[in-house]
């Protein structure tokens, strides 16, 4: 069998025209047809074609979303996008989703066959370099299944990133486990800054590279910290942030779980598909709040939204910056209808010094009350 091809287009006459263009190409064989994105994804799994010719505008699921799913589930398959003039923005999104090439309608038999051969040859080289094998799954030792803990709040200023950084650092210090910190706050992520690590690479570079994601590829983008912690940083410039898809986040977290004991995710302070994917993948969602009315109101709304997303059972309420001012913990519990899981004492002086030095306080001042609060949180979560 030569190069196997699936055609995905909602117009039957277009599929027939493409088959006619390929009829005399002895090294190219059409093995399936799809009329929408769902069928394309299904056929990709069922038939494992070498190349899929994907129309952008299809019903039920468009070509962009189908491309995202296929490049995640079937990394050996190359996608060629079929488009018409004037769809440049769609083409840009499709290439960001993982498409290897595009063709503008109408195209000749030679243009089509040359494109198929070119992307096939390039895909074979890429598969070989990345160790991707078609339809083969590795058997043997069981894969590591690490725990995913997300730190979240849609209320700015509650100390989300500070807690995420120090939680990850505490696990490295005490548990001597493999820990990775993922900064999904693409527009304003500061996790690397709080660790005094220059973000020479970031999660957005994964999108720009447009490669299939496996651990060998992903590891290149993990920044090392002197403690042993690894960081998948947010970019300094959030360009391309709109292309951080839920599928990519889901795949990244899945791979990290297989290679680390703990995956700590700093989830952005707003609801997005990418952020929700991280929350769904988490064993624990640490929902932070302070003792002021604004924070309490926002947390109550977050609880309602997370319940609608069927994620409320994962939520652990963390009272951060606890002091004798503001609402009493008992009043907060009554308002939210849920117990506070753990509290982190307020220590502005230690936090500000820690942030300015780029040294997590659990490492720089392990005996401080705020550091002991984080250690107690780890114990309550049964981490270590």
mmCIF file of C-alpha atoms in Angstrom:
data_model
loop_
_atom_site.group_PDB
_atom_site.id
_atom_site.type_symbol
_atom_site.label_atom_id
_atom_site.label_comp_id
_atom_site.label_asym_id
_atom_site.label_seq_id
_atom_site.Cartn_x
_atom_site.Cartn_y
_atom_site.Cartn_z
ATOM 1 C CA UNK A 1 0.000 0.000 0.000
ATOM 2 C CA UNK A 2 1.254 3.484 -0.880
ATOM 3 C CA UNK A 3 0.496 6.763 0.893
ATOM 4 C CA UNK A 4 -2.914 6.365 2.531
ATOM 5 C CA UNK A 5 -5.268 9.349 2.388
ATOM 6 C CA UNK A 6 -8.600 10.310 3.965
ATOM 7 C CA UNK A 7 -10.659 13.126 2.398
ATOM 8 C CA UNK A 8 -12.718 15.276 4.790
ATOM 9 C CA UNK A 9 -15.161 17.625 3.044
ATOM 10 C CA UNK A 10 -18.890 18.131 3.514
ATOM 11 C CA UNK A 11 -19.551 18.458 -0.236
ATOM 12 C CA UNK A 12 -19.730 15.023 -1.972
ATOM 13 C CA UNK A 13 -18.843 16.439 -5.405
ATOM 14 C CA UNK A 14 -15.653 17.964 -3.971
ATOM 15 C CA UNK A 15 -14.638 14.589 -2.533
ATOM 16 C CA UNK A 16 -15.335 12.959 -5.900
ATOM 17 C CA UNK A 17 -13.267 15.610 -7.705
ATOM 18 C CA UNK A 18 -10.307 14.999 -5.386
ATOM 19 C CA UNK A 19 -10.547 11.237 -5.925
ATOM 20 C CA UNK A 20 -10.511 11.793 -9.682
ATOM 21 C CA UNK A 21 -7.407 13.999 -9.390
ATOM 22 C CA UNK A 22 -5.637 11.199 -7.521
ATOM 23 C CA UNK A 23 -6.920 8.300 -9.614
ATOM 24 C CA UNK A 24 -3.757 7.872 -11.684
ATOM 25 C CA UNK A 25 -1.333 8.374 -8.771
ATOM 26 C CA UNK A 26 -0.212 4.794 -8.135
ATOM 27 C CA UNK A 27 1.571 5.616 -4.868
ATOM 28 C CA UNK A 28 -1.433 7.392 -3.309
ATOM 29 C CA UNK A 29 -4.555 5.569 -2.142
ATOM 30 C CA UNK A 30 -7.779 7.118 -0.823
ATOM 31 C CA UNK A 31 -8.957 4.810 1.984
ATOM 32 C CA UNK A 32 -11.778 6.844 3.501
ATOM 33 C CA UNK A 33 -14.101 9.846 3.264
ATOM 34 C CA UNK A 34 -15.601 12.072 5.958
ATOM 35 C CA UNK A 35 -18.398 14.632 5.622
ATOM 36 C CA UNK A 36 -17.712 16.494 8.883
ATOM 37 C CA UNK A 37 -15.051 16.941 11.541
ATOM 38 C CA UNK A 38 -16.400 14.221 13.830
ATOM 39 C CA UNK A 39 -16.186 11.651 11.043
ATOM 40 C CA UNK A 40 -12.652 12.824 10.246
ATOM 41 C CA UNK A 41 -11.523 12.281 13.847
ATOM 42 C CA UNK A 42 -13.214 8.878 13.949
ATOM 43 C CA UNK A 43 -11.647 7.750 10.662
ATOM 44 C CA UNK A 44 -8.239 8.986 11.774
ATOM 45 C CA UNK A 45 -8.430 6.656 14.773
ATOM 46 C CA UNK A 46 -9.939 3.771 12.844
ATOM 47 C CA UNK A 47 -7.795 3.864 9.698
ATOM 48 C CA UNK A 48 -4.578 5.627 10.833
ATOM 49 C CA UNK A 49 -4.052 7.321 7.439
ATOM 50 C CA UNK A 50 -0.755 8.900 6.468
ATOM 51 C CA UNK A 51 -2.435 12.110 5.268
ATOM 52 C CA UNK A 52 -5.835 13.746 5.765
ATOM 53 C CA UNK A 53 -7.081 16.357 3.292
ATOM 54 C CA UNK A 54 -9.170 18.568 5.569
ATOM 55 C CA UNK A 55 -11.671 21.218 4.495
ATOM 56 C CA UNK A 56 -11.859 24.102 6.986
ATOM 57 C CA UNK A 57 -15.599 24.832 6.889
ATOM 58 C CA UNK A 58 -17.568 21.706 7.773
ATOM 59 C CA UNK A 59 -20.701 21.168 9.888
ATOM 60 C CA UNK A 60 -20.806 19.729 13.442
ATOM 61 C CA UNK A 61 -17.049 20.136 13.933
ATOM 62 C CA UNK A 62 -14.962 22.379 11.688
ATOM 63 C CA UNK A 63 -11.598 21.488 10.212
ATOM 64 C CA UNK A 64 -9.636 23.505 12.782
ATOM 65 C CA UNK A 65 -11.022 21.648 15.793
ATOM 66 C CA UNK A 66 -10.748 18.318 13.970
ATOM 67 C CA UNK A 67 -7.102 19.095 13.193
ATOM 68 C CA UNK A 68 -6.417 19.829 16.879
ATOM 69 C CA UNK A 69 -7.912 16.522 17.946
ATOM 70 C CA UNK A 70 -6.262 14.430 15.272
ATOM 71 C CA UNK A 71 -2.777 15.859 15.781
ATOM 72 C CA UNK A 72 -3.156 15.074 19.497
ATOM 73 C CA UNK A 73 -4.611 11.572 19.145
ATOM 74 C CA UNK A 74 -2.814 10.508 15.946
ATOM 75 C CA UNK A 75 0.550 12.302 15.851
ATOM 76 C CA UNK A 76 1.781 10.205 12.919
ATOM 77 C CA UNK A 77 -0.939 11.599 10.611
ATOM 78 C CA UNK A 78 -0.225 14.762 8.597
ATOM 79 C CA UNK A 79 -3.040 17.232 7.922
ATOM 80 C CA UNK A 80 -3.337 19.218 4.689
ATOM 81 C CA UNK A 81 -5.905 22.003 4.923
ATOM 82 C CA UNK A 82 -8.090 22.688 1.889
ATOM 83 C CA UNK A 83 -9.366 26.241 1.692
ATOM 84 C CA UNK A 84 -10.646 28.950 -0.617
ATOM 85 C CA UNK A 85 -9.227 32.407 -1.182
ATOM 86 C CA UNK A 86 -9.973 34.913 1.574
ATOM 87 C CA UNK A 87 -9.732 32.511 4.520
ATOM 88 C CA UNK A 88 -6.309 33.642 5.713
ATOM 89 C CA UNK A 89 -7.332 33.948 9.369
ATOM 90 C CA UNK A 90 -8.737 30.421 9.306
ATOM 91 C CA UNK A 91 -5.559 29.174 7.661
ATOM 92 C CA UNK A 92 -3.442 30.764 10.390
ATOM 93 C CA UNK A 93 -5.522 29.051 13.062
ATOM 94 C CA UNK A 94 -5.376 25.739 11.220
ATOM 95 C CA UNK A 95 -1.584 25.852 10.983
ATOM 96 C CA UNK A 96 -1.416 26.719 14.680
ATOM 97 C CA UNK A 97 -3.667 23.716 15.347
ATOM 98 C CA UNK A 98 -1.111 21.419 13.747
ATOM 99 C CA UNK A 99 -1.800 21.349 9.996
ATOM 100 C CA UNK A 100 1.327 20.727 7.907
ATOM 101 C CA UNK A 101 0.349 22.328 4.616
ATOM 102 C CA UNK A 102 -2.566 24.001 2.877
ATOM 103 C CA UNK A 103 -4.015 24.058 -0.625
ATOM 104 C CA UNK A 104 -6.154 26.834 -2.101
ATOM 105 C CA UNK A 105 -9.076 25.719 -4.276
ATOM 106 C CA UNK A 106 -9.078 25.080 -7.144
ATOM 107 C CA UNK A 107 -5.834 23.093 -7.424
ATOM 108 C CA UNK A 108 -4.401 20.838 -10.107
ATOM 109 C CA UNK A 109 -3.684 17.127 -9.910
ATOM 110 C CA UNK A 110 0.052 17.869 -9.778
ATOM 111 C CA UNK A 111 -0.333 20.431 -6.976
ATOM 112 C CA UNK A 112 -2.378 17.964 -4.956
ATOM 113 C CA UNK A 113 -0.165 14.921 -5.432
ATOM 114 C CA UNK A 114 3.066 16.876 -4.908
ATOM 115 C CA UNK A 115 1.699 18.320 -1.668
ATOM 116 C CA UNK A 116 0.634 14.904 -0.384
ATOM 117 C CA UNK A 117 4.044 13.388 -1.138
ATOM 118 C CA UNK A 118 5.886 16.321 0.417
ATOM 119 C CA UNK A 119 3.971 16.323 3.703
ATOM 120 C CA UNK A 120 4.178 12.528 3.869
ATOM 121 C CA UNK A 121 7.959 12.541 3.470
ATOM 122 C CA UNK A 122 8.368 15.341 6.016
ATOM 123 C CA UNK A 123 6.056 13.566 8.438
ATOM 124 C CA UNK A 124 8.072 10.344 8.166
ATOM 125 C CA UNK A 125 11.256 12.239 9.024
ATOM 126 C CA UNK A 126 9.519 13.941 11.933
ATOM 127 C CA UNK A 127 8.087 10.663 13.230
ATOM 128 C CA UNK A 128 11.508 9.057 13.070
ATOM 129 C CA UNK A 129 13.173 11.950 14.902
ATOM 130 C CA UNK A 130 10.534 12.005 17.646
ATOM 131 C CA UNK A 131 10.216 8.248 17.956
ATOM 132 C CA UNK A 132 6.557 8.213 16.901
ATOM 133 C CA UNK A 133 5.488 4.820 15.602
ATOM 134 C CA UNK A 134 2.344 4.314 13.614
ATOM 135 C CA UNK A 135 -0.360 2.256 15.380
ATOM 136 C CA UNK A 136 2.147 0.789 17.842
ATOM 137 C CA UNK A 137 1.748 1.258 21.556
ATOM 138 C CA UNK A 138 4.523 0.611 24.030
ATOM 139 C CA UNK A 139 3.878 -2.219 26.447
ATOM 140 C CA UNK A 140 5.790 -3.011 29.592
ATOM 141 C CA UNK A 141 6.235 -1.151 32.847
ATOM 142 C CA UNK A 142 3.207 0.802 34.084
ATOM 143 C CA UNK A 143 3.250 4.524 33.459
ATOM 144 C CA UNK A 144 3.719 6.970 36.310
ATOM 145 C CA UNK A 145 0.490 8.640 37.355
ATOM 146 C CA UNK A 146 1.316 11.857 39.129
ATOM 147 C CA UNK A 147 -1.130 14.087 40.965
ATOM 148 C CA UNK A 148 -2.360 17.341 39.445
ATOM 149 C CA UNK A 149 -3.130 20.226 41.812
ATOM 150 C CA UNK A 150 -4.566 23.432 40.370
ATOM 151 C CA UNK A 151 -4.390 26.766 42.198
ATOM 152 C CA UNK A 152 -7.277 28.978 41.147
ATOM 153 C CA UNK A 153 -9.320 32.108 41.802
ATOM 154 C CA UNK A 154 -10.934 34.626 39.500
ATOM 155 C CA UNK A 155 -10.302 37.351 42.086
ATOM 156 C CA UNK A 156 -7.039 39.126 41.370
ATOM 157 C CA UNK A 157 -4.618 39.812 44.200
ATOM 158 C CA UNK A 158 -5.484 36.826 46.399
ATOM 159 C CA UNK A 159 -1.941 35.430 46.134
ATOM 160 C CA UNK A 160 -2.592 32.628 43.656
ATOM 161 C CA UNK A 161 0.835 32.539 42.008
ATOM 162 C CA UNK A 162 2.704 32.969 45.305
ATOM 163 C CA UNK A 163 0.919 29.928 46.728
ATOM 164 C CA UNK A 164 1.418 27.862 43.547
ATOM 165 C CA UNK A 165 5.164 28.601 43.531
ATOM 166 C CA UNK A 166 5.622 27.863 47.230
ATOM 167 C CA UNK A 167 3.464 24.737 47.147
ATOM 168 C CA UNK A 168 5.606 23.338 44.322
ATOM 169 C CA UNK A 169 8.802 24.341 46.137
ATOM 170 C CA UNK A 170 7.621 22.748 49.399
ATOM 171 C CA UNK A 171 7.008 19.445 47.619
ATOM 172 C CA UNK A 172 10.503 19.501 46.130
ATOM 173 C CA UNK A 173 12.030 20.289 49.531
ATOM 174 C CA UNK A 174 10.151 17.791 51.693
ATOM 175 C CA UNK A 175 8.976 14.994 49.450
ATOM 176 C CA UNK A 176 12.084 14.766 47.252
ATOM 177 C CA UNK A 177 9.749 14.003 44.367
ATOM 178 C CA UNK A 178 9.716 15.115 40.744
ATOM 179 C CA UNK A 179 7.635 18.293 40.583
ATOM 180 C CA UNK A 180 6.701 20.544 37.661
ATOM 181 C CA UNK A 181 4.985 23.934 37.852
ATOM 182 C CA UNK A 182 2.807 24.886 34.868
ATOM 183 C CA UNK A 183 2.018 28.591 34.460
ATOM 184 C CA UNK A 184 -1.159 28.796 32.386
ATOM 185 C CA UNK A 185 -1.691 32.477 33.150
ATOM 186 C CA UNK A 186 -0.667 33.396 29.609
ATOM 187 C CA UNK A 187 -1.524 37.088 29.766
ATOM 188 C CA UNK A 188 0.098 37.867 33.132
ATOM 189 C CA UNK A 189 2.005 34.823 34.379
ATOM 190 C CA UNK A 190 4.794 35.560 36.873
ATOM 191 C CA UNK A 191 5.718 32.119 38.206
ATOM 192 C CA UNK A 192 9.166 32.152 36.571
ATOM 193 C CA UNK A 193 9.784 35.680 37.881
ATOM 194 C CA UNK A 194 8.990 34.603 41.456
ATOM 195 C CA UNK A 195 11.584 31.848 41.060
ATOM 196 C CA UNK A 196 14.192 34.175 39.525
ATOM 197 C CA UNK A 197 14.196 32.106 36.339
ATOM 198 C CA UNK A 198 14.453 33.824 32.955
ATOM 199 C CA UNK A 199 11.637 32.501 30.705
ATOM 200 C CA UNK A 200 13.859 31.676 27.731
ATOM 201 C CA UNK A 201 11.151 29.283 26.546
ATOM 202 C CA UNK A 202 7.456 29.155 27.345
ATOM 203 C CA UNK A 203 4.300 27.184 26.771
ATOM 204 C CA UNK A 204 3.569 29.329 23.700
ATOM 205 C CA UNK A 205 6.728 28.009 22.028
ATOM 206 C CA UNK A 206 4.979 24.644 21.882
ATOM 207 C CA UNK A 207 2.375 26.220 19.633
ATOM 208 C CA UNK A 208 4.887 27.998 17.427
ATOM 209 C CA UNK A 209 6.910 24.808 16.914
ATOM 210 C CA UNK A 210 3.765 22.975 15.767
ATOM 211 C CA UNK A 211 5.216 19.579 16.620
ATOM 212 C CA UNK A 212 3.439 16.569 18.077
ATOM 213 C CA UNK A 213 3.784 16.662 21.823
ATOM 214 C CA UNK A 214 5.637 13.848 23.551
ATOM 215 C CA UNK A 215 7.830 14.069 26.635
ATOM 216 C CA UNK A 216 11.112 14.267 24.723
ATOM 217 C CA UNK A 217 9.760 17.263 22.832
ATOM 218 C CA UNK A 218 8.060 18.848 25.854
ATOM 219 C CA UNK A 219 11.131 18.497 28.078
ATOM 220 C CA UNK A 220 12.989 21.050 25.957
ATOM 221 C CA UNK A 221 10.576 23.742 27.172
ATOM 222 C CA UNK A 222 10.811 22.911 30.890
ATOM 223 C CA UNK A 223 12.977 25.460 32.691
ATOM 224 C CA UNK A 224 15.141 24.195 35.579
ATOM 225 C CA UNK A 225 15.239 25.780 39.036
ATOM 226 C CA UNK A 226 18.130 25.284 41.451
ATOM 227 C CA UNK A 227 15.806 23.399 43.826
ATOM 228 C CA UNK A 228 15.127 20.714 41.217
ATOM 229 C CA UNK A 229 11.712 22.103 40.324
ATOM 230 C CA UNK A 230 10.861 22.300 36.611
ATOM 231 C CA UNK A 231 8.782 25.165 35.208
ATOM 232 C CA UNK A 232 6.657 25.396 32.077
ATOM 233 C CA UNK A 233 6.573 29.176 31.984
ATOM 234 C CA UNK A 234 4.077 31.685 30.664
ATOM 235 C CA UNK A 235 5.455 33.910 27.881
ATOM 236 C CA UNK A 236 6.750 37.413 28.454
ATOM 237 C CA UNK A 237 4.784 38.422 25.349
ATOM 238 C CA UNK A 238 1.330 36.778 25.153
ATOM 239 C CA UNK A 239 1.283 36.684 21.335
ATOM 240 C CA UNK A 240 -0.357 33.464 20.059
ATOM 241 C CA UNK A 241 -2.074 33.004 23.445
ATOM 242 C CA UNK A 242 -5.430 32.568 21.690
ATOM 243 C CA UNK A 243 -4.086 29.357 20.183
ATOM 244 C CA UNK A 244 -3.476 27.687 23.547
ATOM 245 C CA UNK A 245 -6.241 25.146 23.092
ATOM 246 C CA UNK A 246 -7.957 22.881 25.579
ATOM 247 C CA UNK A 247 -6.694 19.859 23.646
ATOM 248 C CA UNK A 248 -3.085 21.009 23.894
ATOM 249 C CA UNK A 249 -3.390 21.688 27.637
ATOM 250 C CA UNK A 250 -5.032 18.305 28.154
ATOM 251 C CA UNK A 251 -2.205 16.564 26.281
ATOM 252 C CA UNK A 252 0.528 18.519 28.107
ATOM 253 C CA UNK A 253 -0.897 17.646 31.523
ATOM 254 C CA UNK A 254 -1.370 14.013 30.553
ATOM 255 C CA UNK A 255 2.291 13.738 29.529
ATOM 256 C CA UNK A 256 3.518 15.569 32.629
ATOM 257 C CA UNK A 257 1.472 13.245 34.874
ATOM 258 C CA UNK A 258 3.283 10.305 33.323
ATOM 259 C CA UNK A 259 6.705 11.809 34.055
ATOM 260 C CA UNK A 260 6.315 13.726 37.341
ATOM 261 C CA UNK A 261 4.998 12.916 40.793
ATOM 262 C CA UNK A 262 3.264 16.278 41.128
ATOM 263 C CA UNK A 263 1.983 18.750 38.535
ATOM 264 C CA UNK A 264 1.128 22.135 40.063
ATOM 265 C CA UNK A 265 -0.915 24.363 37.739
ATOM 266 C CA UNK A 266 -1.262 28.121 38.147
ATOM 267 C CA UNK A 267 -4.633 28.520 36.414
ATOM 268 C CA UNK A 268 -5.482 31.941 34.910
ATOM 269 C CA UNK A 269 -7.860 34.236 36.803
ATOM 270 C CA UNK A 270 -10.633 33.857 34.239
ATOM 271 C CA UNK A 271 -12.591 31.033 32.665
ATOM 272 C CA UNK A 272 -11.158 29.721 29.409
ATOM 273 C CA UNK A 273 -11.245 26.375 27.619
ATOM 274 C CA UNK A 274 -7.565 25.857 28.416
ATOM 275 C CA UNK A 275 -8.026 26.696 32.090
ATOM 276 C CA UNK A 276 -11.092 24.483 32.435
ATOM 277 C CA UNK A 277 -9.141 21.585 30.884
ATOM 278 C CA UNK A 278 -6.536 21.990 33.615
ATOM 279 C CA UNK A 279 -9.221 22.049 36.313
ATOM 280 C CA UNK A 280 -10.835 18.923 34.861
ATOM 281 C CA UNK A 281 -7.483 17.106 34.894
ATOM 282 C CA UNK A 282 -6.833 17.985 38.546
ATOM 283 C CA UNK A 283 -7.194 15.796 41.611
ATOM 284 C CA UNK A 284 -7.483 18.922 43.765
ATOM 285 C CA UNK A 285 -8.611 22.469 42.924
ATOM 286 C CA UNK A 286 -7.277 24.883 45.537
ATOM 287 C CA UNK A 287 -9.735 27.789 45.428
ATOM 288 C CA UNK A 288 -8.127 30.778 47.145
ATOM 289 C CA UNK A 289 -9.828 33.669 48.865
ATOM 290 C CA UNK A 290 -9.057 36.462 51.330
ATOM 291 C CA UNK A 291 -11.182 37.813 54.178
ATOM 292 C CA UNK A 292 -12.723 40.789 52.346
ATOM 293 C CA UNK A 293 -16.232 41.135 50.906
ATOM 294 C CA UNK A 294 -15.053 41.341 47.292
ATOM 295 C CA UNK A 295 -13.075 38.112 47.555
ATOM 296 C CA UNK A 296 -15.942 36.337 49.307
ATOM 297 C CA UNK A 297 -18.428 37.428 46.636
ATOM 298 C CA UNK A 298 -16.138 36.277 43.830
ATOM 299 C CA UNK A 299 -15.463 32.932 45.506
ATOM 300 C CA UNK A 300 -19.177 32.288 45.892
ATOM 301 C CA UNK A 301 -19.637 32.875 42.158
ATOM 302 C CA UNK A 302 -16.670 30.598 41.403
ATOM 303 C CA UNK A 303 -18.224 27.846 43.505
ATOM 304 C CA UNK A 304 -21.486 28.118 41.557
ATOM 305 C CA UNK A 305 -19.680 27.949 38.205
ATOM 306 C CA UNK A 306 -17.485 25.033 39.271
ATOM 307 C CA UNK A 307 -20.598 23.184 40.427
ATOM 308 C CA UNK A 308 -22.182 23.656 36.994
ATOM 309 C CA UNK A 309 -18.972 22.238 35.500
ATOM 310 C CA UNK A 310 -19.257 19.225 37.857
ATOM 311 C CA UNK A 311 -15.942 20.172 39.445
ATOM 312 C CA UNK A 312 -17.171 21.199 42.897
ATOM 313 C CA UNK A 313 -16.175 17.870 44.501
ATOM 314 C CA UNK A 314 -12.523 18.629 43.744
ATOM 315 C CA UNK A 315 -12.579 22.062 45.388
ATOM 316 C CA UNK A 316 -10.585 22.779 48.546
ATOM 317 C CA UNK A 317 -11.157 26.262 49.989
ATOM 318 C CA UNK A 318 -7.865 27.896 50.988
ATOM 319 C CA UNK A 319 -8.040 31.023 53.140
ATOM 320 C CA UNK A 320 -4.930 32.977 52.172
ATOM 321 C CA UNK A 321 -3.463 35.964 54.048
ATOM 322 C CA UNK A 322 -5.342 34.982 57.209
ATOM 323 C CA UNK A 323 -5.266 37.544 60.030
ATOM 324 C CA UNK A 324 -7.575 38.966 62.698
ATOM 325 C CA UNK A 325 -9.065 41.531 60.328
ATOM 326 C CA UNK A 326 -11.940 41.035 57.908
ATOM 327 C CA UNK A 327 -14.508 38.243 58.039
ATOM 328 C CA UNK A 328 -14.044 35.475 60.581
ATOM 329 C CA UNK A 329 -13.391 31.996 59.113
ATOM 330 C CA UNK A 330 -16.688 30.712 60.569
ATOM 331 C CA UNK A 331 -18.620 33.467 58.784
ATOM 332 C CA UNK A 332 -16.855 32.662 55.511
ATOM 333 C CA UNK A 333 -17.747 28.981 55.860
ATOM 334 C CA UNK A 334 -21.378 29.877 56.552
ATOM 335 C CA UNK A 335 -21.556 32.164 53.505
ATOM 336 C CA UNK A 336 -19.980 29.606 51.169
ATOM 337 C CA UNK A 337 -21.654 26.524 52.612
ATOM 338 C CA UNK A 338 -18.330 24.683 52.712
ATOM 339 C CA UNK A 339 -15.568 24.220 55.267
ATOM 340 C CA UNK A 340 -12.238 25.992 54.874
ATOM 341 C CA UNK A 341 -9.742 23.250 54.065
ATOM 342 C CA UNK A 342 -6.590 25.116 55.115
ATOM 343 C CA UNK A 343 -5.376 28.596 55.993
ATOM 344 C CA UNK A 344 -2.160 30.417 55.081
ATOM 345 C CA UNK A 345 -1.236 33.098 57.612
ATOM 346 C CA UNK A 346 -0.698 36.673 56.485
ATOM 347 C CA UNK A 347 2.951 37.764 56.373
ATOM 348 C CA UNK A 348 3.305 40.606 53.876
ATOM 349 C CA UNK A 349 6.909 41.347 54.842
ATOM 350 C CA UNK A 350 8.092 37.794 54.145
ATOM 351 C CA UNK A 351 6.102 37.529 50.914
ATOM 352 C CA UNK A 352 7.355 40.841 49.492
ATOM 353 C CA UNK A 353 10.956 40.005 50.378
ATOM 354 C CA UNK A 354 10.569 36.546 48.842
ATOM 355 C CA UNK A 355 9.091 37.917 45.617
ATOM 356 C CA UNK A 356 11.755 40.612 45.244
ATOM 357 C CA UNK A 357 14.581 38.124 45.818
ATOM 358 C CA UNK A 358 13.071 35.481 43.557
ATOM 359 C CA UNK A 359 13.356 32.899 46.343
ATOM 360 C CA UNK A 360 10.230 31.051 47.555
ATOM 361 C CA UNK A 361 9.773 31.687 51.275
ATOM 362 C CA UNK A 362 9.453 27.955 52.004
ATOM 363 C CA UNK A 363 13.065 27.653 50.814
ATOM 364 C CA UNK A 364 14.476 30.943 52.114
ATOM 365 C CA UNK A 365 12.631 31.056 55.458
ATOM 366 C CA UNK A 366 11.381 27.519 56.140
ATOM 367 C CA UNK A 367 10.651 28.225 59.841
ATOM 368 C CA UNK A 368 8.458 31.268 59.184
ATOM 369 C CA UNK A 369 4.791 30.826 60.118
ATOM 370 C CA UNK A 370 3.703 31.317 56.518
ATOM 371 C CA UNK A 371 6.107 28.569 55.379
ATOM 372 C CA UNK A 372 4.789 26.223 58.066
ATOM 373 C CA UNK A 373 1.257 26.984 56.815
ATOM 374 C CA UNK A 374 2.209 25.756 53.334
ATOM 375 C CA UNK A 375 3.850 22.649 54.823
ATOM 376 C CA UNK A 376 0.640 21.950 56.740
ATOM 377 C CA UNK A 377 -1.372 22.351 53.527
ATOM 378 C CA UNK A 378 0.788 19.668 51.869
ATOM 379 C CA UNK A 379 0.193 17.346 54.816
ATOM 380 C CA UNK A 380 -3.572 17.872 54.682
ATOM 381 C CA UNK A 381 -3.547 17.091 50.963
ATOM 382 C CA UNK A 382 -1.570 13.935 51.782
ATOM 383 C CA UNK A 383 1.217 15.016 49.463
ATOM 384 C CA UNK A 384 4.676 13.639 50.037
#
